Tab-separated table of C-alpha atoms and ligand atoms in Angstrom:
chain	number	residue	atom	x	y	z
A	91	MET	CA	15.937	16.307	-16.893
A	92	THR	CA	19.281	16.280	-18.653
A	93	PRO	CA	19.266	15.488	-22.371
A	94	GLY	CA	20.499	12.034	-23.292
A	95	ALA	CA	18.563	10.169	-20.643
A	96	ASN	CA	15.832	9.869	-23.198
A	97	ARG	CA	15.539	10.796	-26.849
A	98	LEU	CA	12.314	12.613	-26.150
A	99	GLY	CA	12.925	15.924	-24.378
A	100	GLU	CA	11.668	16.469	-20.847
A	101	PHE	CA	8.697	18.638	-21.823
A	102	ASP	CA	7.691	16.473	-24.796
A	103	LEU	CA	7.789	13.470	-22.548
A	104	ILE	CA	5.536	15.155	-19.984
A	105	ALA	CA	3.147	16.353	-22.701
A	106	LYS	CA	2.973	12.965	-24.394
A	107	TYR	CA	2.753	10.561	-21.468
A	108	PHE	CA	1.653	12.515	-18.418
A	109	ALA	CA	-0.520	15.438	-19.547
A	110	PRO	CA	-3.248	13.024	-20.763
A	111	LEU	CA	-3.441	11.664	-17.221
A	112	ALA	CA	-4.077	15.157	-15.864
A	113	ARG	CA	-6.923	16.071	-18.214
A	114	ARG	CA	-9.669	15.584	-15.662
A	115	ALA	CA	-8.143	17.934	-13.089
A	116	PRO	CA	-8.591	21.603	-14.016
A	117	GLY	CA	-6.173	22.456	-11.187
A	118	ALA	CA	-3.381	20.657	-13.046
A	119	PHE	CA	-3.292	23.344	-15.777
A	120	GLY	CA	-2.379	20.687	-18.313
A	121	LEU	CA	0.946	20.078	-16.499
A	122	LYS	CA	2.173	23.338	-17.987
A	123	ASP	CA	2.492	25.447	-14.876
A	124	ASP	CA	4.808	25.573	-11.871
A	125	ALA	CA	2.270	24.170	-9.447
A	126	ALA	CA	-1.229	22.762	-9.196
A	127	VAL	CA	-4.315	23.812	-7.277
A	128	PHE	CA	-6.434	21.445	-5.216
A	129	GLN	CA	-9.703	22.376	-3.581
A	130	PRO	CA	-11.071	20.019	-0.909
A	131	GLN	CA	-14.805	19.712	-0.347
A	132	PRO	CA	-16.229	22.024	2.319
A	133	ALA	CA	-15.758	20.782	5.915
A	134	HIS	CA	-13.003	18.344	4.930
A	135	ASP	CA	-9.360	18.027	5.888
A	136	VAL	CA	-6.724	17.486	3.217
A	137	VAL	CA	-4.772	14.263	3.855
A	138	LEU	CA	-1.244	14.115	2.446
A	139	THR	CA	1.076	11.159	2.087
A	140	ALA	CA	4.231	10.302	0.127
A	141	ASP	CA	5.912	7.014	-0.620
A	142	ALA	CA	8.785	6.275	-2.953
A	143	VAL	CA	9.586	2.958	-4.598
A	144	VAL	CA	13.103	2.097	-5.746
A	145	ALA	CA	14.216	-0.536	-8.256
A	146	GLY	CA	15.921	-3.383	-6.444
A	147	VAL	CA	14.261	-2.491	-3.150
A	148	HIS	CA	10.490	-2.350	-3.760
A	149	PHE	CA	10.304	-3.849	-7.202
A	150	LEU	CA	12.665	-5.499	-9.623
A	151	LEU	CA	13.792	-3.549	-12.679
A	152	HIS	CA	12.540	-6.224	-15.042
A	153	ASP	CA	9.024	-6.173	-13.522
A	154	PRO	CA	6.419	-5.007	-16.053
A	155	ALA	CA	6.368	-1.177	-16.240
A	156	ASP	CA	2.597	-0.968	-15.822
A	157	THR	CA	2.653	-2.905	-12.550
A	158	ILE	CA	5.583	-0.798	-11.295
A	159	ALA	CA	3.439	2.301	-11.898
A	160	GLN	CA	0.439	0.690	-10.230
A	161	LYS	CA	2.447	-0.359	-7.192
A	162	ALA	CA	3.921	3.139	-6.826
A	163	LEU	CA	0.412	4.575	-6.826
A	164	ARG	CA	-1.209	1.821	-4.771
A	165	VAL	CA	1.172	1.987	-1.825
A	166	ASN	CA	0.086	5.613	-1.483
A	167	ILE	CA	-3.611	4.821	-1.926
A	168	SER	CA	-3.160	2.242	0.823
A	169	ASP	CA	-1.899	4.990	3.145
A	170	LEU	CA	-4.960	7.083	2.329
A	171	ALA	CA	-7.204	4.041	2.902
A	172	ALA	CA	-5.610	3.527	6.323
A	173	LYS	CA	-6.523	7.102	7.200
A	174	GLY	CA	-10.105	6.730	5.998
A	175	ALA	CA	-9.416	9.293	3.274
A	176	THR	CA	-10.884	9.466	-0.215
A	177	PRO	CA	-8.120	9.837	-2.855
A	178	ARG	CA	-8.297	12.940	-5.041
A	179	VAL	CA	-5.029	13.928	-6.758
A	180	TYR	CA	-1.346	12.962	-6.817
A	181	LEU	CA	2.087	14.260	-7.752
A	182	LEU	CA	4.609	12.003	-9.448
A	183	THR	CA	8.385	12.370	-9.290
A	184	LEU	CA	10.375	10.151	-11.609
A	185	ALA	CA	14.158	9.723	-11.387
A	186	MET	CA	15.026	7.759	-14.493
A	187	PRO	CA	18.252	5.991	-15.424
A	188	PRO	CA	19.263	6.141	-19.112
A	189	THR	CA	17.920	2.615	-19.701
A	190	ILE	CA	14.326	3.854	-19.595
A	191	ASN	CA	12.886	4.117	-23.105
A	192	GLU	CA	9.602	5.227	-24.629
A	193	ALA	CA	8.072	1.749	-24.694
A	194	TRP	CA	8.662	1.561	-20.961
A	195	LEU	CA	7.132	5.018	-20.393
A	196	LYS	CA	4.104	4.146	-22.481
A	197	ALA	CA	3.417	1.017	-20.434
A	198	PHE	CA	4.120	2.948	-17.222
A	199	ALA	CA	1.540	5.620	-18.148
A	200	ALA	CA	-0.984	2.936	-19.108
A	201	GLY	CA	-0.630	1.390	-15.637
A	202	LEU	CA	-1.229	4.774	-14.025
A	203	LYS	CA	-4.272	5.380	-16.194
A	204	ARG	CA	-5.816	2.062	-15.228
A	205	ASP	CA	-5.429	2.737	-11.520
A	206	GLN	CA	-6.544	6.363	-11.768
A	207	THR	CA	-9.864	4.959	-12.935
A	208	SER	CA	-9.957	2.193	-10.313
A	209	PHE	CA	-9.253	4.498	-7.386
A	210	GLY	CA	-10.676	7.846	-8.518
A	211	ILE	CA	-7.419	9.793	-8.405
A	212	THR	CA	-5.881	12.172	-10.984
A	213	LEU	CA	-2.334	13.279	-11.733
A	214	VAL	CA	-1.790	17.012	-11.151
A	215	GLY	CA	1.976	17.473	-11.321
A	216	GLY	CA	5.391	16.187	-10.459
A	217	ASP	CA	9.001	16.291	-11.508
A	218	THR	CA	11.106	14.376	-13.980
A	219	VAL	CA	14.857	14.029	-13.521
A	220	ALA	CA	17.681	11.877	-14.810
A	221	THR	CA	19.709	9.729	-12.450
A	222	PRO	CA	22.736	7.450	-12.758
A	223	GLY	CA	21.245	5.400	-9.941
A	224	PRO	CA	18.312	3.015	-9.802
A	225	LEU	CA	14.918	3.955	-11.159
A	226	THR	CA	13.078	5.761	-8.370
A	227	ILE	CA	9.415	6.704	-8.352
A	228	SER	CA	8.012	8.979	-5.716
A	229	VAL	CA	4.296	9.610	-5.434
A	230	THR	CA	2.633	12.184	-3.208
A	231	ALA	CA	-1.039	11.385	-2.865
A	232	ILE	CA	-3.643	13.813	-1.644
A	233	GLY	CA	-7.032	12.852	-0.315
A	234	GLU	CA	-9.710	14.212	1.941
A	235	VAL	CA	-11.609	13.167	5.023
A	236	PRO	CA	-14.444	14.833	6.976
A	237	ARG	CA	-12.840	17.463	9.207
A	238	GLY	CA	-11.138	16.106	12.314
A	239	LYS	CA	-11.997	12.514	11.466
A	240	MET	CA	-8.763	11.149	9.996
A	241	LEU	CA	-7.982	7.712	11.432
A	242	THR	CA	-4.643	7.658	13.222
A	243	ARG	CA	-2.298	5.114	14.773
A	244	GLY	CA	-2.854	6.738	18.124
A	245	GLY	CA	-6.399	6.000	19.239
A	246	ALA	CA	-6.296	2.318	20.260
A	247	GLN	CA	-7.830	1.693	23.683
A	248	ILE	CA	-7.418	-1.194	26.082
A	249	GLY	CA	-10.215	-3.690	25.451
A	250	ASN	CA	-10.481	-2.922	21.702
A	251	ASP	CA	-10.588	-5.746	19.218
A	252	VAL	CA	-7.789	-5.941	16.660
A	253	TRP	CA	-8.852	-6.731	13.100
A	254	VAL	CA	-7.056	-7.232	9.822
A	255	THR	CA	-8.290	-7.224	6.216
A	256	GLY	CA	-7.567	-9.808	3.525
A	257	THR	CA	-4.831	-12.362	4.106
A	258	ILE	CA	-1.338	-11.952	5.527
A	259	GLY	CA	1.965	-13.174	4.106
A	260	ASP	CA	1.179	-13.571	0.420
A	261	ALA	CA	3.445	-10.711	-0.609
A	262	ALA	CA	6.310	-12.281	1.360
A	263	LEU	CA	5.740	-15.446	-0.666
A	264	GLY	CA	5.594	-13.379	-3.865
A	265	LEU	CA	8.940	-11.818	-3.042
A	266	LYS	CA	10.446	-15.270	-2.569
A	267	VAL	CA	9.070	-16.272	-5.980
A	268	ALA	CA	10.460	-13.077	-7.537
A	269	LYS	CA	13.858	-14.056	-6.136
A	270	GLY	CA	13.659	-17.477	-7.788
A	271	ASP	CA	12.336	-19.713	-4.982
A	272	ASP	CA	9.706	-22.085	-6.437
A	273	LEU	CA	8.217	-22.711	-2.957
A	274	GLY	CA	7.168	-26.162	-4.122
A	275	LEU	CA	4.113	-24.524	-5.744
A	276	ASN	CA	2.824	-25.051	-9.262
A	277	GLU	CA	3.226	-22.264	-11.794
A	278	LYS	CA	-0.298	-20.926	-11.395
A	279	ARG	CA	0.109	-20.559	-7.634
A	280	ARG	CA	3.550	-19.009	-8.010
A	281	ALA	CA	2.044	-16.438	-10.389
A	282	ALA	CA	-0.690	-15.680	-7.859
A	283	ALA	CA	1.899	-15.082	-5.121
A	284	LEU	CA	3.987	-12.899	-7.415
A	285	ASN	CA	0.904	-10.916	-8.272
A	286	ARG	CA	0.218	-10.206	-4.596
A	287	PHE	CA	3.736	-8.787	-4.290
A	288	ARG	CA	3.578	-6.738	-7.482
A	289	LEU	CA	0.019	-5.488	-7.234
A	290	PRO	CA	-1.233	-4.840	-3.722
A	291	GLU	CA	-4.960	-4.234	-3.338
A	292	PRO	CA	-5.538	-1.077	-1.275
A	293	ARG	CA	-8.519	-1.611	1.031
A	294	LEU	CA	-10.034	1.708	0.151
A	295	ARG	CA	-13.753	1.093	0.510
A	296	LEU	CA	-13.312	-0.579	3.849
A	297	GLY	CA	-10.906	2.111	5.071
A	298	ILE	CA	-13.302	4.912	4.219
A	299	GLY	CA	-16.067	3.015	6.043
A	300	LEU	CA	-13.939	2.863	9.214
A	301	VAL	CA	-14.202	6.610	9.782
A	302	GLY	CA	-16.127	7.250	12.965
A	303	VAL	CA	-16.035	3.547	13.918
A	304	ALA	CA	-12.393	2.471	14.305
A	305	GLN	CA	-10.148	3.838	17.048
A	306	ALA	CA	-6.837	3.298	15.235
A	307	CYS	CA	-5.706	2.076	11.844
A	308	ILE	CA	-2.491	1.381	9.959
A	309	ASP	CA	-1.703	-0.241	6.648
A	310	VAL	CA	0.493	-3.320	6.850
A	311	SER	CA	3.512	-2.417	4.739
A	312	ASP	CA	6.461	-3.420	6.935
A	313	GLY	CA	4.948	-6.660	8.237
A	314	LEU	CA	1.979	-7.395	10.495
A	315	ILE	CA	3.947	-7.632	13.756
A	316	ALA	CA	5.958	-4.479	13.075
A	317	ASP	CA	2.920	-2.462	12.037
A	318	LEU	CA	0.807	-3.571	15.001
A	319	GLY	CA	3.837	-2.510	17.037
A	320	HIS	CA	3.501	0.982	15.552
A	321	ILE	CA	-0.077	1.181	16.828
A	322	CYS	CA	1.153	0.055	20.279
A	323	GLU	CA	3.865	2.673	20.324
A	324	VAL	CA	1.722	5.616	19.270
A	325	SER	CA	-1.371	4.569	21.259
A	326	GLY	CA	0.628	3.625	24.377
A	327	VAL	CA	-0.924	0.160	24.566
A	328	GLY	CA	-0.043	-3.488	24.069
A	329	ILE	CA	-1.601	-5.900	21.577
A	330	GLU	CA	-2.190	-9.580	22.159
A	331	LEU	CA	-2.119	-11.267	18.757
A	332	LEU	CA	-3.510	-14.766	18.274
A	333	ALA	CA	-1.346	-16.277	15.542
A	334	ALA	CA	-3.857	-19.002	14.731
A	335	GLN	CA	-6.523	-16.385	13.935
A	336	VAL	CA	-4.389	-14.493	11.423
A	337	PRO	CA	-6.069	-15.012	8.030
A	338	MET	CA	-3.896	-16.803	5.506
A	339	SER	CA	-4.569	-17.709	1.900
A	340	THR	CA	-4.555	-21.369	0.881
A	341	LEU	CA	-1.323	-20.436	-0.875
A	342	ALA	CA	0.296	-19.356	2.390
A	343	SER	CA	-1.111	-22.195	4.498
A	344	SER	CA	0.045	-24.838	2.035
A	345	ALA	CA	3.535	-23.308	1.776
A	346	LEU	CA	3.601	-23.204	5.589
A	347	ALA	CA	2.425	-26.821	5.925
A	348	ALA	CA	5.043	-27.915	3.371
A	349	GLY	CA	7.752	-26.189	5.387
A	350	ARG	CA	8.598	-23.837	2.507
A	351	VAL	CA	8.033	-20.724	4.601
A	352	THR	CA	7.973	-20.091	8.351
A	353	LEU	CA	5.156	-18.536	10.358
A	354	ALA	CA	7.627	-15.803	11.288
A	355	GLU	CA	8.277	-14.985	7.626
A	356	LEU	CA	4.560	-14.683	6.945
A	357	LEU	CA	3.809	-12.553	10.010
A	358	THR	CA	6.811	-10.257	9.639
A	359	GLY	CA	7.092	-10.076	5.846
A	360	GLY	CA	6.299	-6.733	4.263
A	361	ASP	CA	4.190	-5.496	1.388
A	362	ASP	CA	0.783	-6.959	2.264
A	363	TYR	CA	-0.940	-3.550	2.253
A	364	GLU	CA	-3.806	-4.868	4.315
A	365	LEU	CA	-5.367	-2.690	7.016
A	366	ALA	CA	-4.877	-3.457	10.709
A	367	VAL	CA	-7.525	-1.871	12.883
A	368	ALA	CA	-8.337	-1.372	16.563
A	369	ALA	CA	-12.059	-0.959	17.244
A	370	PRO	CA	-14.437	-1.208	20.205
A	371	THR	CA	-16.046	-4.600	20.799
A	372	THR	CA	-19.430	-2.869	20.473
A	373	ALA	CA	-18.645	-2.241	16.772
A	374	ARG	CA	-18.403	-5.927	15.796
A	375	MET	CA	-21.738	-6.116	13.952
A	376	GLN	CA	-21.144	-2.807	12.229
A	377	LEU	CA	-17.677	-3.866	11.080
A	378	ALA	CA	-18.918	-7.229	9.836
A	379	ALA	CA	-21.546	-5.380	7.780
A	380	LEU	CA	-18.892	-2.982	6.456
A	381	ALA	CA	-16.710	-5.934	5.431
A	382	LYS	CA	-19.610	-7.472	3.566
A	383	ARG	CA	-20.462	-4.190	1.828
A	384	SER	CA	-16.823	-3.694	0.827
A	385	LYS	CA	-16.496	-7.336	-0.294
A	386	THR	CA	-13.372	-7.549	1.867
A	387	ASN	CA	-12.403	-10.270	4.306
A	388	PHE	CA	-12.058	-8.763	7.760
A	389	THR	CA	-10.932	-10.936	10.648
A	390	ARG	CA	-10.527	-10.434	14.391
A	391	ILE	CA	-6.987	-11.422	15.317
A	392	GLY	CA	-6.506	-10.212	18.866
A	393	SER	CA	-7.103	-7.477	21.366
A	394	VAL	CA	-5.631	-4.336	22.806
A	395	VAL	CA	-4.215	-4.838	26.282
A	396	ARG	CA	-2.130	-2.977	28.832
A	397	GLY	CA	1.500	-2.792	27.774
A	398	ARG	CA	3.770	-1.338	25.122
A	399	ALA	CA	4.295	-4.024	22.506
A	400	VAL	CA	2.831	-6.913	20.549
A	401	THR	CA	2.663	-10.301	22.242
A	402	THR	CA	1.974	-13.154	19.823
A	403	ARG	CA	0.456	-16.379	21.150
A	404	ASP	CA	0.061	-19.745	19.470
A	405	ARG	CA	-2.967	-22.037	19.749
A	406	ASP	CA	-1.840	-23.239	23.197
A	407	GLY	CA	-1.313	-19.747	24.537
A	408	ALA	CA	2.478	-20.031	24.435
A	409	GLN	CA	4.318	-16.910	23.361
A	410	VAL	CA	5.769	-16.902	19.837
A	411	ARG	CA	8.985	-14.902	19.555
A	412	PHE	CA	10.431	-13.348	16.417
A	413	ALA	CA	14.068	-12.634	15.586
A	414	ARG	CA	12.969	-9.626	13.577
A	415	LEU	CA	9.614	-7.883	13.658
A	416	GLY	CA	9.434	-6.586	10.106
A	417	PHE	CA	11.092	-4.729	7.299
A	418	THR	CA	13.217	-1.667	8.008
A	419	HIS	CA	15.380	0.204	5.515
A	420	PHE	CA	18.247	1.076	7.845
B	181	ADP	P1	9.836	23.392	-12.767
B	181	ADP	O1	10.529	24.062	-13.896
B	181	ADP	O2	8.983	24.270	-11.972
B	181	ADP	O3	10.687	22.462	-11.975
B	181	ADP	P2	9.123	21.199	-14.298
B	181	ADP	O4	9.797	21.616	-15.547
B	181	ADP	O5	9.769	20.205	-13.439
B	181	ADP	O6	8.756	22.464	-13.474
B	181	ADP	O7	7.692	20.663	-14.658
B	181	ADP	C1	6.858	21.298	-15.610
B	181	ADP	C2	5.442	20.839	-15.425
B	181	ADP	O8	5.378	19.428	-15.652
B	181	ADP	C3	4.896	21.048	-14.012
B	181	ADP	O9	3.513	21.333	-14.135
B	181	ADP	C4	5.094	19.709	-13.344
B	181	ADP	O10	4.144	19.522	-12.333
B	181	ADP	C5	4.871	18.761	-14.506
B	181	ADP	N1	5.621	17.502	-14.359
B	181	ADP	C6	6.951	17.307	-14.446
B	181	ADP	N2	7.266	15.998	-14.299
B	181	ADP	C7	6.091	15.350	-14.078
B	181	ADP	C8	5.735	13.999	-13.838
B	181	ADP	N3	6.646	13.018	-13.745
B	181	ADP	N4	4.430	13.710	-13.682
B	181	ADP	C9	3.511	14.690	-13.741
B	181	ADP	N5	3.773	15.970	-13.976
B	181	ADP	C10	5.043	16.307	-14.134
B	182	MG	MG1	8.659	25.959	-12.498
């Protein structure tokens, strides 16, 4: 990091705010070495994933620093959950504009600490640099899964059920609220929507329980239709999605009924971080039990069919078409 970006020097900053987060990992060497060591359990594969969040793209610069930290970590935990992996350690790369001060860093570290405890993951290293551009936070998360058992996007088979966790579209509503749309909702409901956008809930327990049961899994980050499309593409199948079965919160259904949001916006909006799953019909009881155990809503929303893409049908069986399938950066 170049001096001037922060009054505290680079190494003092790491020692003060980040080293305490690495205390529980002996392989982190107190964040005083060039690299960290991670040892998976015997007979496990190491699962690696990275996701960056950028101010103005994934969060807004005036969002609370602790929730920015939590979102940066959670989007990665969600990827591990989608692979059935148990989180272990993570690396954190921070590119900070000169506007970042110590109060911000303190809140940021507090957010990380909270989620380290919630999700059982520990900081083991990273990089800290100055940037003239927007605040950028890149996390590399490392988890583990019994050898050869990682869930992929590629295993969906014709005849499988398609399931999704939680509710779909709340984060899209939250983003609208963040941009100043009141959605005709009262303040409490607007806050709830905003919270779903700022603080996704990775479906970790359920994801881990899918290992050995599900055929394919993905986390819904770009939008339900787009992400189901990714399963289709990699598995070489089609998916028939029943729009009326897609679980929606009362928040989303009332905004939809009031004409404040379209079905397309809810089904193609990003940032839900729910899990979409393809699983054999013979696993229905087992999956219902898993949902109960994980205290997670889990709903059947369609099936895997011959084809190459997602076909969405309304209550009458008519095809619903979308102008855009989901979020893409480019
Ligand atoms: P190098 O000189 O090898 O680039 P750095 O000076 O970037 O190493 O980092 C020194 C130590 O601090 C390393 O252990 C690195 O992992 C850790 N570190 C740097 N930035 C962060 C960060 N944002 N979060 C966690 N650890 C960090
Ligand atoms: Mg070094």
